Amino acid sequence: FFEIFSGIDIEHLSTAAAESVEIDDIARRALHVRSMIQRTQESLRAVDKCEKPVIAAIHGYCIGAGIDLSACCDIRYSSRDTTFSIKEVDIGLAADVGSLQILPKSITDHGLFRELVFTSRTFDTNEAQQIGLISRVFDTREALLDAAISLASVIAHKSPIAVQGSKINLNYARDHTVDDNFTFVRTWNSAMLLTEDIVKNLMTTSVSIEKSKL
């Protein structure tokens, strides 16, 4: 899981900006900046594309790129004292590595989400839950980390065929039509249904049911 408590490295941004300024030709400068943005996007999208579930444990300050990174995670927990801000508008740009590209697919209150994007104002865990940015809130950082690790342990004990297949299909469903999703999962499960995990899990379930009757 990821422990998120900050945002992008400002020094890195300053260095990258200085490098681009040294390029005289405007078109070449644009290509350089485009390449820089792409590298940053790919580094965060690697989390979204990871075939294993990724849990974000957010505490302290989650600013700008911190929200971008959390957007790429599958499950987002937070401590109650966390302060959030989609900060890019204050800097003078549109968020380009997750917040505006992935979060709108899962946000529950789009009006409030747009307000937070347009104003860059800080918001607390109550509003973060209201828009669907986080799913659970814990009183302390320690409780947050314990819950995230416990959840990771529960998931890790499930069939990797089932868990990874579920994430792959969830991400595919997010980005495709319903008909495409049914076609994809049909093809996917035509191979995955052959796993021995199904037989083992059914046998375990049957044994548990029989024991409960005793």
JSON list of C-alpha atoms in Angstrom, two decimals:
[
{"chain": "A", "resi": 1, "resn": "PHE", "atom": "CA", "xyz": [0.00, 0.00, 0.00]},
{"chain": "A", "resi": 2, "resn": "PHE", "atom": "CA", "xyz": [0.99, 3.67, -0.31]},
{"chain": "A", "resi": 3, "resn": "GLU", "atom": "CA", "xyz": [1.31, 6.04, 2.64]},
{"chain": "A", "resi": 4, "resn": "ILE", "atom": "CA", "xyz": [0.45, 9.46, 1.20]},
{"chain": "A", "resi": 5, "resn": "PHE", "atom": "CA", "xyz": [1.12, 12.63, 3.15]},
{"chain": "A", "resi": 6, "resn": "SER", "atom": "CA", "xyz": [2.28, 15.32, 0.74]},
{"chain": "A", "resi": 7, "resn": "GLY", "atom": "CA", "xyz": [2.38, 16.42, -2.91]},
{"chain": "A", "resi": 8, "resn": "ILE", "atom": "CA", "xyz": [4.82, 16.94, -5.77]},
{"chain": "A", "resi": 9, "resn": "ASP", "atom": "CA", "xyz": [8.43, 18.00, -5.23]},
{"chain": "A", "resi": 10, "resn": "ILE", "atom": "CA", "xyz": [8.45, 21.77, -5.98]},
{"chain": "A", "resi": 11, "resn": "GLU", "atom": "CA", "xyz": [12.21, 21.71, -6.52]},
{"chain": "A", "resi": 12, "resn": "HIS", "atom": "CA", "xyz": [11.71, 19.09, -9.23]},
{"chain": "A", "resi": 13, "resn": "LEU", "atom": "CA", "xyz": [9.15, 21.34, -10.96]},
{"chain": "A", "resi": 14, "resn": "SER", "atom": "CA", "xyz": [11.51, 24.32, -10.77]},
{"chain": "A", "resi": 15, "resn": "THR", "atom": "CA", "xyz": [14.38, 22.33, -12.26]},
{"chain": "A", "resi": 16, "resn": "ALA", "atom": "CA", "xyz": [12.17, 21.01, -15.07]},
{"chain": "A", "resi": 17, "resn": "ALA", "atom": "CA", "xyz": [10.92, 24.53, -15.83]},
{"chain": "A", "resi": 18, "resn": "ALA", "atom": "CA", "xyz": [14.48, 25.87, -15.96]},
{"chain": "A", "resi": 19, "resn": "GLU", "atom": "CA", "xyz": [15.49, 23.13, -18.40]},
{"chain": "A", "resi": 20, "resn": "SER", "atom": "CA", "xyz": [12.62, 23.97, -20.76]},
{"chain": "A", "resi": 21, "resn": "VAL", "atom": "CA", "xyz": [13.40, 27.71, -20.71]},
{"chain": "A", "resi": 22, "resn": "GLU", "atom": "CA", "xyz": [16.88, 26.98, -22.09]},
{"chain": "A", "resi": 23, "resn": "ILE", "atom": "CA", "xyz": [15.31, 25.62, -25.30]},
{"chain": "A", "resi": 24, "resn": "ASP", "atom": "CA", "xyz": [14.96, 28.52, -27.75]},
{"chain": "A", "resi": 25, "resn": "ASP", "atom": "CA", "xyz": [12.62, 26.98, -30.32]},
{"chain": "A", "resi": 26, "resn": "ILE", "atom": "CA", "xyz": [9.02, 27.06, -29.08]},
{"chain": "A", "resi": 27, "resn": "ALA", "atom": "CA", "xyz": [8.00, 23.84, -30.80]},
{"chain": "A", "resi": 28, "resn": "ARG", "atom": "CA", "xyz": [11.00, 21.96, -29.40]},
{"chain": "A", "resi": 29, "resn": "ARG", "atom": "CA", "xyz": [10.27, 23.40, -25.97]},
{"chain": "A", "resi": 30, "resn": "ALA", "atom": "CA", "xyz": [6.68, 22.15, -26.22]},
{"chain": "A", "resi": 31, "resn": "LEU", "atom": "CA", "xyz": [7.90, 18.66, -27.19]},
{"chain": "A", "resi": 32, "resn": "HIS", "atom": "CA", "xyz": [10.29, 18.68, -24.22]},
{"chain": "A", "resi": 33, "resn": "VAL", "atom": "CA", "xyz": [7.53, 19.67, -21.79]},
{"chain": "A", "resi": 34, "resn": "ARG", "atom": "CA", "xyz": [5.15, 17.11, -23.32]},
{"chain": "A", "resi": 35, "resn": "SER", "atom": "CA", "xyz": [7.73, 14.37, -22.81]},
{"chain": "A", "resi": 36, "resn": "MET", "atom": "CA", "xyz": [8.26, 15.47, -19.21]},
{"chain": "A", "resi": 37, "resn": "ILE", "atom": "CA", "xyz": [4.51, 15.36, -18.51]},
{"chain": "A", "resi": 38, "resn": "GLN", "atom": "CA", "xyz": [4.24, 11.94, -20.13]},
{"chain": "A", "resi": 39, "resn": "ARG", "atom": "CA", "xyz": [7.00, 10.50, -17.92]},
{"chain": "A", "resi": 40, "resn": "THR", "atom": "CA", "xyz": [5.25, 11.83, -14.83]},
{"chain": "A", "resi": 41, "resn": "GLN", "atom": "CA", "xyz": [1.89, 10.49, -15.98]},
{"chain": "A", "resi": 42, "resn": "GLU", "atom": "CA", "xyz": [3.35, 7.05, -16.68]},
{"chain": "A", "resi": 43, "resn": "SER", "atom": "CA", "xyz": [4.96, 6.88, -13.24]},
{"chain": "A", "resi": 44, "resn": "LEU", "atom": "CA", "xyz": [1.60, 7.45, -11.54]},
{"chain": "A", "resi": 45, "resn": "ARG", "atom": "CA", "xyz": [-0.40, 5.37, -14.02]},
{"chain": "A", "resi": 46, "resn": "ALA", "atom": "CA", "xyz": [1.85, 2.45, -13.12]},
{"chain": "A", "resi": 47, "resn": "VAL", "atom": "CA", "xyz": [-0.07, 2.36, -9.84]},
{"chain": "A", "resi": 48, "resn": "ASP", "atom": "CA", "xyz": [-3.43, 2.36, -11.62]},
{"chain": "A", "resi": 49, "resn": "LYS", "atom": "CA", "xyz": [-2.24, -0.31, -14.06]},
{"chain": "A", "resi": 50, "resn": "CYS", "atom": "CA", "xyz": [-0.71, -2.51, -11.38]},
{"chain": "A", "resi": 51, "resn": "GLU", "atom": "CA", "xyz": [-2.65, -5.78, -11.53]},
{"chain": "A", "resi": 52, "resn": "LYS", "atom": "CA", "xyz": [-2.67, -6.08, -7.74]},
{"chain": "A", "resi": 53, "resn": "PRO", "atom": "CA", "xyz": [-4.95, -3.90, -5.58]},
{"chain": "A", "resi": 54, "resn": "VAL", "atom": "CA", "xyz": [-3.26, -0.78, -4.18]},
{"chain": "A", "resi": 55, "resn": "ILE", "atom": "CA", "xyz": [-4.40, 0.78, -0.88]},
{"chain": "A", "resi": 56, "resn": "ALA", "atom": "CA", "xyz": [-3.72, 4.43, -0.06]},
{"chain": "A", "resi": 57, "resn": "ALA", "atom": "CA", "xyz": [-3.26, 5.38, 3.60]},
{"chain": "A", "resi": 58, "resn": "ILE", "atom": "CA", "xyz": [-3.56, 9.20, 3.57]},
{"chain": "A", "resi": 59, "resn": "HIS", "atom": "CA", "xyz": [-2.65, 11.45, 6.48]},
{"chain": "A", "resi": 60, "resn": "GLY", "atom": "CA", "xyz": [-1.34, 14.95, 7.18]},
{"chain": "A", "resi": 61, "resn": "TYR", "atom": "CA", "xyz": [-1.44, 17.00, 3.98]},
{"chain": "A", "resi": 62, "resn": "CYS", "atom": "CA", "xyz": [-2.57, 15.51, 0.67]},
{"chain": "A", "resi": 63, "resn": "ILE", "atom": "CA", "xyz": [-1.91, 18.31, -1.82]},
{"chain": "A", "resi": 64, "resn": "GLY", "atom": "CA", "xyz": [-1.92, 18.37, -5.64]},
{"chain": "A", "resi": 65, "resn": "ALA", "atom": "CA", "xyz": [0.12, 15.39, -6.77]},
{"chain": "A", "resi": 66, "resn": "GLY", "atom": "CA", "xyz": [-0.76, 13.64, -3.51]},
{"chain": "A", "resi": 67, "resn": "ILE", "atom": "CA", "xyz": [-4.37, 13.55, -4.69]},
{"chain": "A", "resi": 68, "resn": "ASP", "atom": "CA", "xyz": [-3.22, 12.53, -8.19]},
{"chain": "A", "resi": 69, "resn": "LEU", "atom": "CA", "xyz": [-1.39, 9.56, -6.68]},
{"chain": "A", "resi": 70, "resn": "SER", "atom": "CA", "xyz": [-4.30, 8.60, -4.45]},
{"chain": "A", "resi": 71, "resn": "ALA", "atom": "CA", "xyz": [-6.60, 8.77, -7.49]},
{"chain": "A", "resi": 72, "resn": "CYS", "atom": "CA", "xyz": [-4.55, 5.96, -9.03]},
{"chain": "A", "resi": 73, "resn": "CYS", "atom": "CA", "xyz": [-5.09, 3.72, -5.97]},
{"chain": "A", "resi": 74, "resn": "ASP", "atom": "CA", "xyz": [-7.95, 1.23, -5.69]},
{"chain": "A", "resi": 75, "resn": "ILE", "atom": "CA", "xyz": [-8.89, 1.90, -2.05]},
{"chain": "A", "resi": 76, "resn": "ARG", "atom": "CA", "xyz": [-8.33, 5.15, -0.18]},
{"chain": "A", "resi": 77, "resn": "TYR", "atom": "CA", "xyz": [-8.32, 5.38, 3.63]},
{"chain": "A", "resi": 78, "resn": "SER", "atom": "CA", "xyz": [-7.52, 8.55, 5.58]},
{"chain": "A", "resi": 79, "resn": "SER", "atom": "CA", "xyz": [-6.83, 9.79, 9.10]},
{"chain": "A", "resi": 80, "resn": "ARG", "atom": "CA", "xyz": [-9.28, 12.37, 10.41]},
{"chain": "A", "resi": 81, "resn": "ASP", "atom": "CA", "xyz": [-6.72, 15.18, 10.57]},
{"chain": "A", "resi": 82, "resn": "THR", "atom": "CA", "xyz": [-5.88, 15.04, 6.86]},
{"chain": "A", "resi": 83, "resn": "THR", "atom": "CA", "xyz": [-6.09, 18.25, 4.83]},
{"chain": "A", "resi": 84, "resn": "PHE", "atom": "CA", "xyz": [-6.71, 17.96, 1.10]},
{"chain": "A", "resi": 85, "resn": "SER", "atom": "CA", "xyz": [-6.31, 20.37, -1.81]},
{"chain": "A", "resi": 86, "resn": "ILE", "atom": "CA", "xyz": [-6.49, 19.92, -5.58]},
{"chain": "A", "resi": 87, "resn": "LYS", "atom": "CA", "xyz": [-3.87, 22.62, -5.85]},
{"chain": "A", "resi": 88, "resn": "GLU", "atom": "CA", "xyz": [-3.05, 22.85, -9.55]},
{"chain": "A", "resi": 89, "resn": "VAL", "atom": "CA", "xyz": [-5.29, 25.82, -10.42]},
{"chain": "A", "resi": 90, "resn": "ASP", "atom": "CA", "xyz": [-3.47, 27.93, -7.80]},
{"chain": "A", "resi": 91, "resn": "ILE", "atom": "CA", "xyz": [-0.21, 27.10, -9.55]},
{"chain": "A", "resi": 92, "resn": "GLY", "atom": "CA", "xyz": [-1.69, 28.09, -12.92]},
{"chain": "A", "resi": 93, "resn": "LEU", "atom": "CA", "xyz": [-2.39, 24.79, -14.66]},
{"chain": "A", "resi": 94, "resn": "ALA", "atom": "CA", "xyz": [-4.91, 21.99, -15.05]},
{"chain": "A", "resi": 95, "resn": "ALA", "atom": "CA", "xyz": [-4.13, 18.81, -13.11]},
{"chain": "A", "resi": 96, "resn": "ASP", "atom": "CA", "xyz": [-2.68, 16.36, -15.63]},
{"chain": "A", "resi": 97, "resn": "VAL", "atom": "CA", "xyz": [-1.60, 13.21, -13.80]},
{"chain": "A", "resi": 98, "resn": "GLY", "atom": "CA", "xyz": [-4.76, 11.74, -12.28]},
{"chain": "A", "resi": 99, "resn": "SER", "atom": "CA", "xyz": [-7.16, 14.05, -10.45]},
{"chain": "A", "resi": 100, "resn": "LEU", "atom": "CA", "xyz": [-9.05, 15.19, -13.57]},
{"chain": "A", "resi": 101, "resn": "GLN", "atom": "CA", "xyz": [-8.48, 12.03, -15.58]},
{"chain": "A", "resi": 102, "resn": "ILE", "atom": "CA", "xyz": [-9.38, 9.19, -13.17]},
{"chain": "A", "resi": 103, "resn": "LEU", "atom": "CA", "xyz": [-11.33, 10.64, -10.24]},
{"chain": "A", "resi": 104, "resn": "PRO", "atom": "CA", "xyz": [-14.33, 11.86, -12.32]},
{"chain": "A", "resi": 105, "resn": "LYS", "atom": "CA", "xyz": [-15.02, 8.19, -13.10]},
{"chain": "A", "resi": 106, "resn": "SER", "atom": "CA", "xyz": [-15.74, 7.47, -9.43]},
{"chain": "A", "resi": 107, "resn": "ILE", "atom": "CA", "xyz": [-16.67, 10.81, -7.86]},
{"chain": "A", "resi": 108, "resn": "THR", "atom": "CA", "xyz": [-20.13, 10.85, -6.26]},
{"chain": "A", "resi": 109, "resn": "ASP", "atom": "CA", "xyz": [-20.69, 14.62, -5.98]},
{"chain": "A", "resi": 110, "resn": "HIS", "atom": "CA", "xyz": [-19.51, 16.21, -9.22]},
{"chain": "A", "resi": 111, "resn": "GLY", "atom": "CA", "xyz": [-20.70, 19.71, -8.32]},
{"chain": "A", "resi": 112, "resn": "LEU", "atom": "CA", "xyz": [-18.63, 19.83, -5.14]},
{"chain": "A", "resi": 113, "resn": "PHE", "atom": "CA", "xyz": [-15.70, 18.16, -6.90]},
{"chain": "A", "resi": 114, "resn": "ARG", "atom": "CA", "xyz": [-15.68, 20.85, -9.58]},
{"chain": "A", "resi": 115, "resn": "GLU", "atom": "CA", "xyz": [-15.83, 23.55, -6.91]},
{"chain": "A", "resi": 116, "resn": "LEU", "atom": "CA", "xyz": [-12.77, 22.04, -5.22]},
{"chain": "A", "resi": 117, "resn": "VAL", "atom": "CA", "xyz": [-10.94, 21.85, -8.56]},
{"chain": "A", "resi": 118, "resn": "PHE", "atom": "CA", "xyz": [-11.78, 25.41, -9.67]},
{"chain": "A", "resi": 119, "resn": "THR", "atom": "CA", "xyz": [-11.01, 27.07, -6.30]},
{"chain": "A", "resi": 120, "resn": "SER", "atom": "CA", "xyz": [-8.08, 24.92, -5.10]},
{"chain": "A", "resi": 121, "resn": "ARG", "atom": "CA", "xyz": [-9.39, 25.50, -1.57]},
{"chain": "A", "resi": 122, "resn": "THR", "atom": "CA", "xyz": [-8.46, 23.08, 1.19]},
{"chain": "A", "resi": 123, "resn": "PHE", "atom": "CA", "xyz": [-11.05, 20.56, 2.35]},
{"chain": "A", "resi": 124, "resn": "ASP", "atom": "CA", "xyz": [-11.32, 18.03, 5.15]},
{"chain": "A", "resi": 125, "resn": "THR", "atom": "CA", "xyz": [-12.20, 14.34, 5.37]},
{"chain": "A", "resi": 126, "resn": "ASN", "atom": "CA", "xyz": [-15.94, 15.09, 5.53]},
{"chain": "A", "resi": 127, "resn": "GLU", "atom": "CA", "xyz": [-15.92, 16.67, 2.06]},
{"chain": "A", "resi": 128, "resn": "ALA", "atom": "CA", "xyz": [-13.40, 14.10, 0.84]},
{"chain": "A", "resi": 129, "resn": "GLN", "atom": "CA", "xyz": [-15.90, 11.37, 1.76]},
{"chain": "A", "resi": 130, "resn": "GLN", "atom": "CA", "xyz": [-18.78, 13.38, 0.32]},
{"chain": "A", "resi": 131, "resn": "ILE", "atom": "CA", "xyz": [-17.21, 13.44, -3.15]},
{"chain": "A", "resi": 132, "resn": "GLY", "atom": "CA", "xyz": [-16.05, 9.82, -2.91]},
{"chain": "A", "resi": 133, "resn": "LEU", "atom": "CA", "xyz": [-12.32, 10.53, -2.69]},
{"chain": "A", "resi": 134, "resn": "ILE", "atom": "CA", "xyz": [-11.92, 8.38, 0.43]},
{"chain": "A", "resi": 135, "resn": "SER", "atom": "CA", "xyz": [-13.97, 5.46, 1.72]},
{"chain": "A", "resi": 136, "resn": "ARG", "atom": "CA", "xyz": [-13.04, 5.27, 5.41]},
{"chain": "A", "resi": 137, "resn": "VAL", "atom": "CA", "xyz": [-11.71, 7.69, 8.05]},
{"chain": "A", "resi": 138, "resn": "PHE", "atom": "CA", "xyz": [-9.72, 6.80, 11.18]},
{"chain": "A", "resi": 139, "resn": "ASP", "atom": "CA", "xyz": [-9.03, 8.88, 14.27]},
{"chain": "A", "resi": 140, "resn": "THR", "atom": "CA", "xyz": [-5.24, 8.51, 14.23]},
{"chain": "A", "resi": 141, "resn": "ARG", "atom": "CA", "xyz": [-2.42, 7.75, 11.80]},
{"chain": "A", "resi": 142, "resn": "GLU", "atom": "CA", "xyz": [-1.67, 4.58, 13.75]},
{"chain": "A", "resi": 143, "resn": "ALA", "atom": "CA", "xyz": [-5.26, 3.34, 13.45]},
{"chain": "A", "resi": 144, "resn": "LEU", "atom": "CA", "xyz": [-5.20, 4.24, 9.75]},
{"chain": "A", "resi": 145, "resn": "LEU", "atom": "CA", "xyz": [-2.05, 2.24, 9.06]},
{"chain": "A", "resi": 146, "resn": "ASP", "atom": "CA", "xyz": [-3.29, -0.73, 11.12]},
{"chain": "A", "resi": 147, "resn": "ALA", "atom": "CA", "xyz": [-6.53, -0.78, 9.13]},
{"chain": "A", "resi": 148, "resn": "ALA", "atom": "CA", "xyz": [-4.73, -0.51, 5.77]},
{"chain": "A", "resi": 149, "resn": "ILE", "atom": "CA", "xyz": [-2.31, -3.32, 6.65]},
{"chain": "A", "resi": 150, "resn": "SER", "atom": "CA", "xyz": [-5.17, -5.48, 7.98]},
{"chain": "A", "resi": 151, "resn": "LEU", "atom": "CA", "xyz": [-7.13, -4.95, 4.77]},
{"chain": "A", "resi": 152, "resn": "ALA", "atom": "CA", "xyz": [-4.07, -5.78, 2.67]},
{"chain": "A", "resi": 153, "resn": "SER", "atom": "CA", "xyz": [-3.64, -9.00, 4.67]},
{"chain": "A", "resi": 154, "resn": "VAL", "atom": "CA", "xyz": [-7.27, -10.01, 4.09]},
{"chain": "A", "resi": 155, "resn": "ILE", "atom": "CA", "xyz": [-6.95, -9.41, 0.34]},
{"chain": "A", "resi": 156, "resn": "ALA", "atom": "CA", "xyz": [-3.59, -11.20, 0.19]},
{"chain": "A", "resi": 157, "resn": "HIS", "atom": "CA", "xyz": [-5.22, -14.38, 1.53]},
{"chain": "A", "resi": 158, "resn": "LYS", "atom": "CA", "xyz": [-7.74, -14.45, -1.32]},
{"chain": "A", "resi": 159, "resn": "SER", "atom": "CA", "xyz": [-7.16, -16.23, -4.61]},
{"chain": "A", "resi": 160, "resn": "PRO", "atom": "CA", "xyz": [-4.74, -14.09, -6.68]},
{"chain": "A", "resi": 161, "resn": "ILE", "atom": "CA", "xyz": [-6.55, -15.30, -9.80]},
{"chain": "A", "resi": 162, "resn": "ALA", "atom": "CA", "xyz": [-9.81, -13.86, -8.47]},
{"chain": "A", "resi": 163, "resn": "VAL", "atom": "CA", "xyz": [-8.38, -10.65, -6.99]},
{"chain": "A", "resi": 164, "resn": "GLN", "atom": "CA", "xyz": [-6.16, -9.68, -9.90]},
{"chain": "A", "resi": 165, "resn": "GLY", "atom": "CA", "xyz": [-8.84, -10.68, -12.39]},
{"chain": "A", "resi": 166, "resn": "SER", "atom": "CA", "xyz": [-11.33, -8.50, -10.54]},
{"chain": "A", "resi": 167, "resn": "LYS", "atom": "CA", "xyz": [-9.03, -5.46, -10.67]},
{"chain": "A", "resi": 168, "resn": "ILE", "atom": "CA", "xyz": [-8.28, -5.94, -14.35]},
{"chain": "A", "resi": 169, "resn": "ASN", "atom": "CA", "xyz": [-12.00, -6.21, -15.12]},
{"chain": "A", "resi": 170, "resn": "LEU", "atom": "CA", "xyz": [-12.90, -3.24, -12.90]},
{"chain": "A", "resi": 171, "resn": "ASN", "atom": "CA", "xyz": [-10.37, -1.02, -14.68]},
{"chain": "A", "resi": 172, "resn": "TYR", "atom": "CA", "xyz": [-11.53, -2.26, -18.06]},
{"chain": "A", "resi": 173, "resn": "ALA", "atom": "CA", "xyz": [-15.17, -1.61, -17.10]},
{"chain": "A", "resi": 174, "resn": "ARG", "atom": "CA", "xyz": [-14.30, 1.93, -16.04]},
{"chain": "A", "resi": 175, "resn": "ASP", "atom": "CA", "xyz": [-12.95, 2.73, -19.49]},
{"chain": "A", "resi": 176, "resn": "HIS", "atom": "CA", "xyz": [-15.33, 0.80, -21.79]},
{"chain": "A", "resi": 177, "resn": "THR", "atom": "CA", "xyz": [-18.99, 0.25, -22.61]},
{"chain": "A", "resi": 178, "resn": "VAL", "atom": "CA", "xyz": [-21.18, -2.35, -20.91]},
{"chain": "A", "resi": 179, "resn": "ASP", "atom": "CA", "xyz": [-21.22, -4.54, -24.04]},
{"chain": "A", "resi": 180, "resn": "ASP", "atom": "CA", "xyz": [-17.42, -4.35, -24.28]},
{"chain": "A", "resi": 181, "resn": "ASN", "atom": "CA", "xyz": [-17.16, -5.31, -20.61]},
{"chain": "A", "resi": 182, "resn": "PHE", "atom": "CA", "xyz": [-19.26, -8.45, -21.04]},
{"chain": "A", "resi": 183, "resn": "THR", "atom": "CA", "xyz": [-17.22, -9.49, -24.05]},
{"chain": "A", "resi": 184, "resn": "PHE", "atom": "CA", "xyz": [-13.95, -8.90, -22.20]},
{"chain": "A", "resi": 185, "resn": "VAL", "atom": "CA", "xyz": [-14.92, -10.83, -19.05]},
{"chain": "A", "resi": 186, "resn": "ARG", "atom": "CA", "xyz": [-16.33, -13.67, -21.16]},
{"chain": "A", "resi": 187, "resn": "THR", "atom": "CA", "xyz": [-12.96, -14.07, -22.85]},
{"chain": "A", "resi": 188, "resn": "TRP", "atom": "CA", "xyz": [-11.08, -13.57, -19.59]},
{"chain": "A", "resi": 189, "resn": "ASN", "atom": "CA", "xyz": [-13.05, -16.16, -17.62]},
{"chain": "A", "resi": 190, "resn": "SER", "atom": "CA", "xyz": [-12.96, -18.72, -20.41]},
{"chain": "A", "resi": 191, "resn": "ALA", "atom": "CA", "xyz": [-9.38, -19.27, -19.23]},
{"chain": "A", "resi": 192, "resn": "MET", "atom": "CA", "xyz": [-9.55, -18.20, -15.57]},
{"chain": "A", "resi": 193, "resn": "LEU", "atom": "CA", "xyz": [-12.45, -20.57, -14.74]},
{"chain": "A", "resi": 194, "resn": "LEU", "atom": "CA", "xyz": [-9.98, -23.42, -15.23]},
{"chain": "A", "resi": 195, "resn": "THR", "atom": "CA", "xyz": [-8.10, -22.48, -12.04]},
{"chain": "A", "resi": 196, "resn": "GLU", "atom": "CA", "xyz": [-7.87, -25.02, -9.22]},
{"chain": "A", "resi": 197, "resn": "ASP", "atom": "CA", "xyz": [-8.63, -22.22, -6.77]},
{"chain": "A", "resi": 198, "resn": "ILE", "atom": "CA", "xyz": [-12.36, -22.53, -7.51]},
{"chain": "A", "resi": 199, "resn": "VAL", "atom": "CA", "xyz": [-12.47, -26.21, -6.54]},
{"chain": "A", "resi": 200, "resn": "LYS", "atom": "CA", "xyz": [-10.40, -25.58, -3.39]},
{"chain": "A", "resi": 201, "resn": "ASN", "atom": "CA", "xyz": [-12.58, -22.66, -2.31]},
{"chain": "A", "resi": 202, "resn": "LEU", "atom": "CA", "xyz": [-15.81, -24.59, -2.92]},
{"chain": "A", "resi": 203, "resn": "MET", "atom": "CA", "xyz": [-14.49, -27.49, -0.86]},
{"chain": "A", "resi": 204, "resn": "THR", "atom": "CA", "xyz": [-13.46, -25.14, 1.94]},
{"chain": "A", "resi": 205, "resn": "THR", "atom": "CA", "xyz": [-16.89, -23.50, 1.90]},
{"chain": "A", "resi": 206, "resn": "SER", "atom": "CA", "xyz": [-18.64, -26.89, 2.03]},
{"chain": "A", "resi": 207, "resn": "VAL", "atom": "CA", "xyz": [-16.55, -27.97, 5.01]},
{"chain": "A", "resi": 208, "resn": "SER", "atom": "CA", "xyz": [-17.31, -24.71, 6.83]},
{"chain": "A", "resi": 209, "resn": "ILE", "atom": "CA", "xyz": [-21.04, -25.12, 6.23]},
{"chain": "A", "resi": 210, "resn": "GLU", "atom": "CA", "xyz": [-20.97, -28.70, 7.53]},
{"chain": "A", "resi": 211, "resn": "LYS", "atom": "CA", "xyz": [-19.06, -27.65, 10.67]},
{"chain": "A", "resi": 212, "resn": "SER", "atom": "CA", "xyz": [-21.55, -24.87, 11.34]},
{"chain": "A", "resi": 213, "resn": "LYS", "atom": "CA", "xyz": [-24.36, -27.44, 11.35]},
{"chain": "A", "resi": 214, "resn": "LEU", "atom": "CA", "xyz": [-22.70, -29.51, 14.09]}
]
